[in-house]
């Protein structure tokens, strides 16, 4: 079965508004933009997607998992993709498609995902002086 949202097949790099409530603790919630980071095979055949929250709070802590994007990405103002705030959501949570990121920005997203998942040798506990325990 192919899963679509409205008239759209969801694609990696798309930005949608999504309803992320309810939340617990420090999770990003409410209706907010999200970036689809799941691969396109999963996007096509799964009823869920993997998405990263986006905030318009550009003054948030600058982390290696944060990617700044401008309004040219389909949003009303400059925003930050929070690649430490990743979750699997049902496609029924997706609302309007806002835009799509270009290849250069998606490469930055890939690099930040590597950091977030501990796949980047530059950001291991040993290299950053942060205790993993």
mmCIF file of N, CA and C in Angstrom:
data_model
loop_
_atom_site.group_PDB
_atom_site.id
_atom_site.type_symbol
_atom_site.label_atom_id
_atom_site.label_comp_id
_atom_site.label_asym_id
_atom_site.label_seq_id
_atom_site.Cartn_x
_atom_site.Cartn_y
_atom_site.Cartn_z
ATOM 1 N N UNK A 1 0.834 -1.170 0.000
ATOM 2 C CA UNK A 1 0.000 0.000 0.000
ATOM 3 C C UNK A 1 0.888 1.245 0.000
ATOM 4 N N UNK A 2 0.550 2.235 -0.801
ATOM 5 C CA UNK A 2 1.266 3.508 -0.833
ATOM 6 C C UNK A 2 0.496 4.493 0.031
ATOM 7 N N UNK A 3 1.209 5.123 0.964
ATOM 8 C CA UNK A 3 0.580 6.080 1.870
ATOM 9 C C UNK A 3 0.858 7.495 1.392
ATOM 10 N N UNK A 4 -0.182 8.283 1.282
ATOM 11 C CA UNK A 4 -0.040 9.682 0.871
ATOM 12 C C UNK A 4 -0.707 10.567 1.917
ATOM 13 N N UNK A 5 -0.309 11.821 1.925
ATOM 14 C CA UNK A 5 -0.914 12.825 2.792
ATOM 15 C C UNK A 5 -1.567 13.846 1.896
ATOM 16 N N UNK A 6 -2.880 13.938 1.958
ATOM 17 C CA UNK A 6 -3.580 14.814 1.016
ATOM 18 C C UNK A 6 -3.316 14.305 -0.386
ATOM 19 N N UNK A 7 -2.817 15.154 -1.246
ATOM 20 C CA UNK A 7 -2.453 14.759 -2.607
ATOM 21 C C UNK A 7 -0.958 14.510 -2.750
ATOM 22 N N UNK A 8 -0.216 14.549 -1.633
ATOM 23 C CA UNK A 8 1.241 14.476 -1.686
ATOM 24 C C UNK A 8 1.766 13.125 -1.235
ATOM 25 N N UNK A 9 2.763 12.625 -1.940
ATOM 26 C CA UNK A 9 3.584 11.548 -1.409
ATOM 27 C C UNK A 9 4.689 12.247 -0.638
ATOM 28 N N UNK A 10 4.844 11.898 0.620
ATOM 29 C CA UNK A 10 5.826 12.542 1.480
ATOM 30 C C UNK A 10 7.225 12.167 1.009
ATOM 31 N N UNK A 11 8.117 13.154 0.966
ATOM 32 C CA UNK A 11 9.492 12.927 0.514
ATOM 33 C C UNK A 11 10.487 13.433 1.553
ATOM 34 N N UNK A 12 11.635 12.766 1.596
ATOM 35 C CA UNK A 12 12.712 13.212 2.479
ATOM 36 C C UNK A 12 13.104 14.633 2.082
ATOM 37 N N UNK A 13 13.222 15.507 3.069
ATOM 38 C CA UNK A 13 13.551 16.905 2.815
ATOM 39 C C UNK A 13 12.339 17.813 2.784
ATOM 40 N N UNK A 14 11.131 17.225 2.783
ATOM 41 C CA UNK A 14 9.910 18.036 2.827
ATOM 42 C C UNK A 14 9.734 18.648 4.211
ATOM 43 N N UNK A 15 9.134 19.829 4.236
ATOM 44 C CA UNK A 15 8.747 20.470 5.486
ATOM 45 C C UNK A 15 7.222 20.514 5.523
ATOM 46 N N UNK A 16 6.672 19.984 6.600
ATOM 47 C CA UNK A 16 5.225 19.969 6.825
ATOM 48 C C UNK A 16 4.924 20.627 8.164
ATOM 49 N N UNK A 17 3.703 21.117 8.305
ATOM 50 C CA UNK A 17 3.190 21.397 9.636
ATOM 51 C C UNK A 17 2.652 20.080 10.163
ATOM 52 N N UNK A 18 2.918 19.810 11.452
ATOM 53 C CA UNK A 18 2.456 18.568 12.074
ATOM 54 C C UNK A 18 1.977 18.854 13.487
ATOM 55 N N UNK A 19 1.029 18.069 13.929
ATOM 56 C CA UNK A 19 0.534 18.169 15.299
ATOM 57 C C UNK A 19 1.324 17.187 16.154
ATOM 58 N N UNK A 20 2.242 17.706 16.972
ATOM 59 C CA UNK A 20 3.121 16.855 17.769
ATOM 60 C C UNK A 20 2.617 16.627 19.191
ATOM 61 N N UNK A 21 1.433 17.105 19.508
ATOM 62 C CA UNK A 21 0.891 16.888 20.855
ATOM 63 C C UNK A 21 0.210 15.524 20.910
ATOM 64 N N UNK A 22 0.163 14.897 22.063
ATOM 65 C CA UNK A 22 0.665 15.341 23.356
ATOM 66 C C UNK A 22 2.162 15.083 23.493
ATOM 67 N N UNK A 23 2.775 15.760 24.446
ATOM 68 C CA UNK A 23 4.208 15.622 24.687
ATOM 69 C C UNK A 23 4.450 15.366 26.164
ATOM 70 N N UNK A 24 5.675 14.987 26.469
ATOM 71 C CA UNK A 24 6.113 14.801 27.844
ATOM 72 C C UNK A 24 7.403 15.579 28.025
ATOM 73 N N UNK A 25 7.533 16.290 29.122
ATOM 74 C CA UNK A 25 8.780 16.969 29.461
ATOM 75 C C UNK A 25 9.229 17.986 28.436
ATOM 76 N N UNK A 26 10.458 17.839 27.960
ATOM 77 C CA UNK A 26 11.081 18.817 27.066
ATOM 78 C C UNK A 26 10.852 18.540 25.589
ATOM 79 N N UNK A 27 9.962 17.617 25.256
ATOM 80 C CA UNK A 27 9.670 17.342 23.848
ATOM 81 C C UNK A 27 9.017 18.558 23.202
ATOM 82 N N UNK A 28 9.330 18.784 21.939
ATOM 83 C CA UNK A 28 8.680 19.843 21.172
ATOM 84 C C UNK A 28 7.261 19.396 20.866
ATOM 85 N N UNK A 29 6.307 20.289 21.037
ATOM 86 C CA UNK A 29 4.920 19.904 20.830
ATOM 87 C C UNK A 29 4.119 20.959 20.113
ATOM 88 N N UNK A 30 2.825 20.705 20.040
ATOM 89 C CA UNK A 30 1.922 21.623 19.367
ATOM 90 C C UNK A 30 1.977 21.445 17.867
ATOM 91 N N UNK A 31 1.288 22.326 17.177
ATOM 92 C CA UNK A 31 1.342 22.314 15.714
ATOM 93 C C UNK A 31 2.534 23.146 15.304
ATOM 94 N N UNK A 32 3.485 22.502 14.671
ATOM 95 C CA UNK A 32 4.741 23.159 14.314
ATOM 96 C C UNK A 32 5.302 22.534 13.056
ATOM 97 N N UNK A 33 6.237 23.232 12.416
ATOM 98 C CA UNK A 33 6.871 22.632 11.249
ATOM 99 C C UNK A 33 7.808 21.496 11.648
ATOM 100 N N UNK A 34 7.877 20.506 10.783
ATOM 101 C CA UNK A 34 8.817 19.396 10.952
ATOM 102 C C UNK A 34 9.491 19.120 9.613
ATOM 103 N N UNK A 35 10.699 18.598 9.694
ATOM 104 C CA UNK A 35 11.432 18.162 8.509
ATOM 105 C C UNK A 35 11.358 16.648 8.434
ATOM 106 N N UNK A 36 10.975 16.127 7.288
ATOM 107 C CA UNK A 36 10.946 14.676 7.083
ATOM 108 C C UNK A 36 12.376 14.208 6.827
ATOM 109 N N UNK A 37 12.888 13.311 7.700
ATOM 110 C CA UNK A 37 14.254 12.805 7.559
ATOM 111 C C UNK A 37 14.288 11.326 7.184
ATOM 112 N N UNK A 38 13.145 10.678 7.164
ATOM 113 C CA UNK A 38 13.074 9.266 6.781
ATOM 114 C C UNK A 38 13.353 9.098 5.287
ATOM 115 N N UNK A 39 13.878 7.940 4.915
ATOM 116 C CA UNK A 39 14.150 7.654 3.501
ATOM 117 C C UNK A 39 12.849 7.524 2.716
ATOM 118 N N UNK A 40 12.937 7.713 1.400
ATOM 119 C CA UNK A 40 11.730 7.767 0.571
ATOM 120 C C UNK A 40 11.025 6.423 0.399
ATOM 121 N N UNK A 41 11.730 5.307 0.570
ATOM 122 C CA UNK A 41 11.044 4.010 0.520
ATOM 123 C C UNK A 41 10.111 3.903 1.727
ATOM 124 N N UNK A 42 10.633 4.223 2.902
ATOM 125 C CA UNK A 42 9.797 4.229 4.096
ATOM 126 C C UNK A 42 8.667 5.240 3.991
ATOM 127 N N UNK A 43 8.974 6.411 3.432
ATOM 128 C CA UNK A 43 7.944 7.440 3.283
ATOM 129 C C UNK A 43 6.803 6.965 2.396
ATOM 130 N N UNK A 44 7.139 6.192 1.389
ATOM 131 C CA UNK A 44 6.129 5.749 0.423
ATOM 132 C C UNK A 44 5.246 4.630 0.971
ATOM 133 N N UNK A 45 5.846 3.686 1.695
ATOM 134 C CA UNK A 45 5.117 2.471 2.064
ATOM 135 C C UNK A 45 4.718 2.363 3.535
ATOM 136 N N UNK A 46 5.202 3.242 4.373
ATOM 137 C CA UNK A 46 4.880 3.157 5.795
ATOM 138 C C UNK A 46 3.796 4.167 6.173
ATOM 139 N N UNK A 47 2.957 3.829 7.142
ATOM 140 C CA UNK A 47 1.966 4.798 7.619
ATOM 141 C C UNK A 47 2.575 5.847 8.554
ATOM 142 N N UNK A 48 3.866 5.696 8.855
ATOM 143 C CA UNK A 48 4.557 6.650 9.722
ATOM 144 C C UNK A 48 5.725 7.281 8.982
ATOM 145 N N UNK A 49 6.215 8.397 9.533
ATOM 146 C CA UNK A 49 7.424 9.047 9.024
ATOM 147 C C UNK A 49 8.310 9.398 10.207
ATOM 148 N N UNK A 50 9.586 9.555 9.931
ATOM 149 C CA UNK A 50 10.524 10.041 10.938
ATOM 150 C C UNK A 50 10.747 11.516 10.638
ATOM 151 N N UNK A 51 10.535 12.354 11.656
ATOM 152 C CA UNK A 51 10.579 13.799 11.446
ATOM 153 C C UNK A 51 11.371 14.478 12.556
ATOM 154 N N UNK A 52 11.967 15.619 12.219
ATOM 155 C CA UNK A 52 12.679 16.457 13.183
ATOM 156 C C UNK A 52 11.890 17.743 13.378
ATOM 157 N N UNK A 53 11.753 18.152 14.625
ATOM 158 C CA UNK A 53 11.026 19.379 14.941
ATOM 159 C C UNK A 53 11.801 20.598 14.451
ATOM 160 N N UNK A 54 11.053 21.640 14.106
ATOM 161 C CA UNK A 54 11.627 22.921 13.687
ATOM 162 C C UNK A 54 11.054 23.990 14.602
ATOM 163 N N UNK A 55 11.908 24.919 15.043
ATOM 164 C CA UNK A 55 11.467 26.016 15.892
ATOM 165 C C UNK A 55 11.821 27.355 15.259
ATOM 166 N N UNK A 56 11.018 28.358 15.541
ATOM 167 C CA UNK A 56 11.340 29.714 15.091
ATOM 168 C C UNK A 56 12.176 30.448 16.134
ATOM 169 N N UNK A 57 12.470 29.796 17.246
ATOM 170 C CA UNK A 57 13.304 30.379 18.299
ATOM 171 C C UNK A 57 14.769 30.273 17.879
ATOM 172 N N UNK A 58 15.215 31.223 17.070
ATOM 173 C CA UNK A 58 16.574 31.142 16.521
ATOM 174 C C UNK A 58 17.644 31.437 17.562
ATOM 175 N N UNK A 59 17.268 31.891 18.738
ATOM 176 C CA UNK A 59 18.238 32.159 19.791
ATOM 177 C C UNK A 59 18.521 30.959 20.671
ATOM 178 N N UNK A 60 17.941 29.800 20.340
ATOM 179 C CA UNK A 60 18.184 28.588 21.135
ATOM 180 C C UNK A 60 19.683 28.272 21.150
ATOM 181 N N UNK A 61 20.083 27.440 22.099
ATOM 182 C CA UNK A 61 21.487 27.043 22.205
ATOM 183 C C UNK A 61 21.985 26.540 20.860
ATOM 184 N N UNK A 62 23.130 26.997 20.477
ATOM 185 C CA UNK A 62 23.719 26.559 19.210
ATOM 186 C C UNK A 62 24.395 25.210 19.432
ATOM 187 N N UNK A 63 23.768 24.186 18.951
ATOM 188 C CA UNK A 63 24.306 22.838 19.080
ATOM 189 C C UNK A 63 24.701 22.325 17.706
ATOM 190 N N UNK A 64 25.588 21.338 17.643
ATOM 191 C CA UNK A 64 25.944 20.773 16.333
ATOM 192 C C UNK A 64 24.784 20.016 15.687
ATOM 193 N N UNK A 65 23.694 19.860 16.414
ATOM 194 C CA UNK A 65 22.491 19.221 15.872
ATOM 195 C C UNK A 65 21.462 20.241 15.402
ATOM 196 N N UNK A 66 21.822 21.517 15.403
ATOM 197 C CA UNK A 66 20.918 22.591 14.962
ATOM 198 C C UNK A 66 21.336 23.100 13.591
ATOM 199 N N UNK A 67 20.382 23.197 12.682
ATOM 200 C CA UNK A 67 20.622 23.740 11.342
ATOM 201 C C UNK A 67 19.676 24.914 11.138
ATOM 202 N N UNK A 68 20.255 26.076 10.857
ATOM 203 C CA UNK A 68 19.433 27.257 10.590
ATOM 204 C C UNK A 68 18.959 27.236 9.144
ATOM 205 N N UNK A 69 17.691 27.600 8.958
ATOM 206 C CA UNK A 69 17.132 27.705 7.611
ATOM 207 C C UNK A 69 16.398 29.032 7.491
ATOM 208 N N UNK A 70 16.396 29.570 6.298
ATOM 209 C CA UNK A 70 15.726 30.836 6.045
ATOM 210 C C UNK A 70 14.296 30.631 5.596
ATOM 211 N N UNK A 71 13.578 31.732 5.438
ATOM 212 C CA UNK A 71 12.185 31.635 5.005
ATOM 213 C C UNK A 71 12.034 31.079 3.589
ATOM 214 N N UNK A 72 13.117 31.045 2.828
ATOM 215 C CA UNK A 72 13.048 30.489 1.473
ATOM 216 C C UNK A 72 12.740 28.991 1.477
ATOM 217 N N UNK A 73 12.809 28.347 2.650
ATOM 218 C CA UNK A 73 12.494 26.918 2.759
ATOM 219 C C UNK A 73 10.987 26.678 2.845
ATOM 220 N N UNK A 74 10.198 27.749 2.759
ATOM 221 C CA UNK A 74 8.751 27.601 2.792
ATOM 222 C C UNK A 74 8.110 28.039 4.093
ATOM 223 N N UNK A 75 8.920 28.492 5.032
ATOM 224 C CA UNK A 75 8.395 28.954 6.314
ATOM 225 C C UNK A 75 8.248 30.467 6.305
ATOM 226 N N UNK A 76 7.509 30.997 7.259
ATOM 227 C CA UNK A 76 7.253 32.437 7.278
ATOM 228 C C UNK A 76 8.431 33.235 7.822
ATOM 229 N N UNK A 77 9.353 32.577 8.547
ATOM 230 C CA UNK A 77 10.520 33.281 9.073
ATOM 231 C C UNK A 77 11.674 32.309 9.269
ATOM 232 N N UNK A 78 12.844 32.866 9.535
ATOM 233 C CA UNK A 78 14.014 32.033 9.787
ATOM 234 C C UNK A 78 13.736 31.103 10.963
ATOM 235 N N UNK A 79 14.268 29.888 10.871
ATOM 236 C CA UNK A 79 13.977 28.864 11.878
ATOM 237 C C UNK A 79 15.196 27.981 12.083
ATOM 238 N N UNK A 80 15.095 27.070 13.042
ATOM 239 C CA UNK A 80 16.169 26.129 13.355
ATOM 240 C C UNK A 80 15.591 24.718 13.363
ATOM 241 N N UNK A 81 16.224 23.821 12.600
ATOM 242 C CA UNK A 81 15.855 22.403 12.637
ATOM 243 C C UNK A 81 16.555 21.795 13.845
ATOM 244 N N UNK A 82 15.802 21.143 14.707
ATOM 245 C CA UNK A 82 16.323 20.553 15.940
ATOM 246 C C UNK A 82 16.533 19.057 15.719
ATOM 247 N N UNK A 83 17.715 18.696 15.276
ATOM 248 C CA UNK A 83 17.955 17.299 14.914
ATOM 249 C C UNK A 83 18.267 16.410 16.111
ATOM 250 N N UNK A 84 18.141 16.968 17.312
ATOM 251 C CA UNK A 84 18.131 16.151 18.523
ATOM 252 C C UNK A 84 16.694 15.878 18.966
ATOM 253 N N UNK A 85 15.730 16.495 18.287
ATOM 254 C CA UNK A 85 14.297 16.318 18.580
ATOM 255 C C UNK A 85 13.656 15.561 17.413
ATOM 256 N N UNK A 86 13.963 14.273 17.336
ATOM 257 C CA UNK A 86 13.514 13.426 16.227
ATOM 258 C C UNK A 86 12.501 12.429 16.771
ATOM 259 N N UNK A 87 11.421 12.234 16.034
ATOM 260 C CA UNK A 87 10.446 11.233 16.465
ATOM 261 C C UNK A 87 9.711 10.640 15.273
ATOM 262 N N UNK A 88 9.192 9.448 15.495
ATOM 263 C CA UNK A 88 8.358 8.787 14.501
ATOM 264 C C UNK A 88 6.918 9.201 14.755
ATOM 265 N N UNK A 89 6.256 9.680 13.695
ATOM 266 C CA UNK A 89 4.866 10.123 13.835
ATOM 267 C C UNK A 89 4.009 9.492 12.742
ATOM 268 N N UNK A 90 2.759 9.306 13.044
ATOM 269 C CA UNK A 90 1.806 8.819 12.052
ATOM 270 C C UNK A 90 1.595 9.901 11.000
ATOM 271 N N UNK A 91 1.440 9.506 9.757
ATOM 272 C CA UNK A 91 1.228 10.487 8.685
ATOM 273 C C UNK A 91 -0.043 11.300 8.880
ATOM 274 N N UNK A 92 -0.973 10.776 9.671
ATOM 275 C CA UNK A 92 -2.193 11.547 9.931
ATOM 276 C C UNK A 92 -1.918 12.799 10.756
ATOM 277 N N UNK A 93 -0.750 12.880 11.384
ATOM 278 C CA UNK A 93 -0.363 14.091 12.116
ATOM 279 C C UNK A 93 0.093 15.206 11.165
ATOM 280 N N UNK A 94 0.459 14.854 9.935
ATOM 281 C CA UNK A 94 0.949 15.849 8.979
ATOM 282 C C UNK A 94 -0.200 16.680 8.445
ATOM 283 N N UNK A 95 0.033 17.977 8.365
ATOM 284 C CA UNK A 95 -0.970 18.916 7.843
ATOM 285 C C UNK A 95 -0.481 19.432 6.487
ATOM 286 N N UNK A 96 -0.298 20.719 6.354
ATOM 287 C CA UNK A 96 0.104 21.323 5.080
ATOM 288 C C UNK A 96 1.587 21.142 4.800
ATOM 289 N N UNK A 97 1.918 20.861 3.538
ATOM 290 C CA UNK A 97 3.313 20.837 3.093
ATOM 291 C C UNK A 97 3.736 22.278 2.860
ATOM 292 N N UNK A 98 4.853 22.671 3.490
ATOM 293 C CA UNK A 98 5.307 24.059 3.429
ATOM 294 C C UNK A 98 6.404 24.281 2.396
ATOM 295 N N UNK A 99 7.250 23.284 2.203
ATOM 296 C CA UNK A 99 8.367 23.462 1.282
ATOM 297 C C UNK A 99 9.254 22.236 1.258
ATOM 298 N N UNK A 100 10.440 22.417 0.685
ATOM 299 C CA UNK A 100 11.405 21.326 0.533
ATOM 300 C C UNK A 100 12.801 21.933 0.619
ATOM 301 N N UNK A 101 13.713 21.258 1.318
ATOM 302 C CA UNK A 101 15.076 21.765 1.451
ATOM 303 C C UNK A 101 15.926 21.391 0.250
ATOM 304 N N UNK A 102 16.869 22.269 -0.082
ATOM 305 C CA UNK A 102 17.779 22.004 -1.195
ATOM 306 C C UNK A 102 18.853 20.992 -0.777
ATOM 307 N N UNK A 103 19.599 20.502 -1.766
ATOM 308 C CA UNK A 103 20.601 19.455 -1.518
ATOM 309 C C UNK A 103 21.687 19.909 -0.543
ATOM 310 N N UNK A 104 22.117 21.162 -0.640
ATOM 311 C CA UNK A 104 23.173 21.674 0.241
ATOM 312 C C UNK A 104 22.707 21.643 1.701
ATOM 313 N N UNK A 105 21.492 22.097 1.944
ATOM 314 C CA UNK A 105 20.971 22.099 3.310
ATOM 315 C C UNK A 105 20.744 20.674 3.801
ATOM 316 N N UNK A 106 20.298 19.789 2.924
ATOM 317 C CA UNK A 106 20.106 18.395 3.329
ATOM 318 C C UNK A 106 21.431 17.730 3.686
ATOM 319 N N UNK A 107 22.535 18.133 3.063
ATOM 320 C CA UNK A 107 23.839 17.602 3.461
ATOM 321 C C UNK A 107 24.179 18.058 4.877
ATOM 322 N N UNK A 108 23.841 19.306 5.210
ATOM 323 C CA UNK A 108 24.036 19.786 6.582
ATOM 324 C C UNK A 108 23.166 18.984 7.552
ATOM 325 N N UNK A 109 21.949 18.678 7.141
ATOM 326 C CA UNK A 109 21.052 17.849 7.951
ATOM 327 C C UNK A 109 21.676 16.474 8.170
ATOM 328 N N UNK A 110 22.200 15.867 7.118
ATOM 329 C CA UNK A 110 22.839 14.551 7.245
ATOM 330 C C UNK A 110 23.996 14.593 8.236
ATOM 331 N N UNK A 111 24.809 15.655 8.156
ATOM 332 C CA UNK A 111 25.939 15.791 9.079
ATOM 333 C C UNK A 111 25.447 15.921 10.520
ATOM 334 N N UNK A 112 24.401 16.716 10.723
ATOM 335 C CA UNK A 112 23.852 16.900 12.070
ATOM 336 C C UNK A 112 23.206 15.616 12.588
ATOM 337 N N UNK A 113 22.576 14.852 11.707
ATOM 338 C CA UNK A 113 22.022 13.557 12.117
ATOM 339 C C UNK A 113 23.135 12.610 12.564
ATOM 340 N N UNK A 114 24.267 12.651 11.881
ATOM 341 C CA UNK A 114 25.408 11.821 12.281
ATOM 342 C C UNK A 114 25.862 12.169 13.690
ATOM 343 N N UNK A 115 25.863 13.450 14.006
ATOM 344 C CA UNK A 115 26.212 13.889 15.358
ATOM 345 C C UNK A 115 25.150 13.411 16.347
ATOM 346 N N UNK A 116 23.895 13.614 16.015
ATOM 347 C CA UNK A 116 22.796 13.261 16.914
ATOM 348 C C UNK A 116 22.793 11.776 17.259
ATOM 349 N N UNK A 117 23.098 10.934 16.289
ATOM 350 C CA UNK A 117 23.085 9.487 16.505
ATOM 351 C C UNK A 117 24.445 8.921 16.914
ATOM 352 N N UNK A 118 25.428 9.796 17.146
ATOM 353 C CA UNK A 118 26.736 9.334 17.590
ATOM 354 C C UNK A 118 27.542 8.655 16.512
ATOM 355 N N UNK A 119 27.270 8.971 15.254
ATOM 356 C CA UNK A 119 27.977 8.351 14.136
ATOM 357 C C UNK A 119 29.136 9.198 13.633
ATOM 358 N N UNK A 120 29.274 10.404 14.164
ATOM 359 C CA UNK A 120 30.328 11.316 13.733
ATOM 360 C C UNK A 120 31.506 11.218 14.689
ATOM 361 N N UNK A 121 32.690 10.851 14.196
ATOM 362 C CA UNK A 121 33.842 10.728 15.091
ATOM 363 C C UNK A 121 34.248 12.058 15.718
ATOM 364 N N UNK A 122 33.836 13.181 15.128
ATOM 365 C CA UNK A 122 34.192 14.490 15.672
ATOM 366 C C UNK A 122 33.422 14.821 16.943
ATOM 367 N N UNK A 123 32.320 14.149 17.195
ATOM 368 C CA UNK A 123 31.467 14.485 18.335
ATOM 369 C C UNK A 123 31.213 13.299 19.244
ATOM 370 N N UNK A 124 32.222 12.483 19.456
ATOM 371 C CA UNK A 124 32.099 11.401 20.428
ATOM 372 C C UNK A 124 32.402 11.960 21.814
ATOM 373 N N UNK A 125 32.027 11.238 22.849
ATOM 374 C CA UNK A 125 32.286 11.684 24.220
ATOM 375 C C UNK A 125 33.779 11.923 24.442
ATOM 376 N N UNK A 126 34.610 11.081 23.847
ATOM 377 C CA UNK A 126 36.052 11.223 24.027
ATOM 378 C C UNK A 126 36.574 12.526 23.414
ATOM 379 N N UNK A 127 36.033 12.909 22.269
ATOM 380 C CA UNK A 127 36.525 14.100 21.570
ATOM 381 C C UNK A 127 35.950 15.403 22.110
ATOM 382 N N UNK A 128 34.829 15.347 22.801
ATOM 383 C CA UNK A 128 34.207 16.577 23.294
ATOM 384 C C UNK A 128 34.466 16.809 24.774
ATOM 385 N N UNK A 129 35.026 15.816 25.463
ATOM 386 C CA UNK A 129 35.273 15.953 26.888
ATOM 387 C C UNK A 129 34.022 15.789 27.732
ATOM 388 N N UNK A 130 32.946 15.331 27.117
ATOM 389 C CA UNK A 130 31.690 15.128 27.832
ATOM 390 C C UNK A 130 31.633 13.683 28.295
ATOM 391 N N UNK A 131 31.252 13.493 29.538
ATOM 392 C CA UNK A 131 31.138 12.145 30.072
ATOM 393 C C UNK A 131 29.898 11.465 29.512
ATOM 394 N N UNK A 132 30.049 10.246 29.040
ATOM 395 C CA UNK A 132 28.921 9.484 28.501
ATOM 396 C C UNK A 132 28.134 8.802 29.612
ATOM 397 N N UNK A 133 28.632 8.858 30.848
ATOM 398 C CA UNK A 133 27.915 8.190 31.952
ATOM 399 C C UNK A 133 27.107 9.154 32.771
#
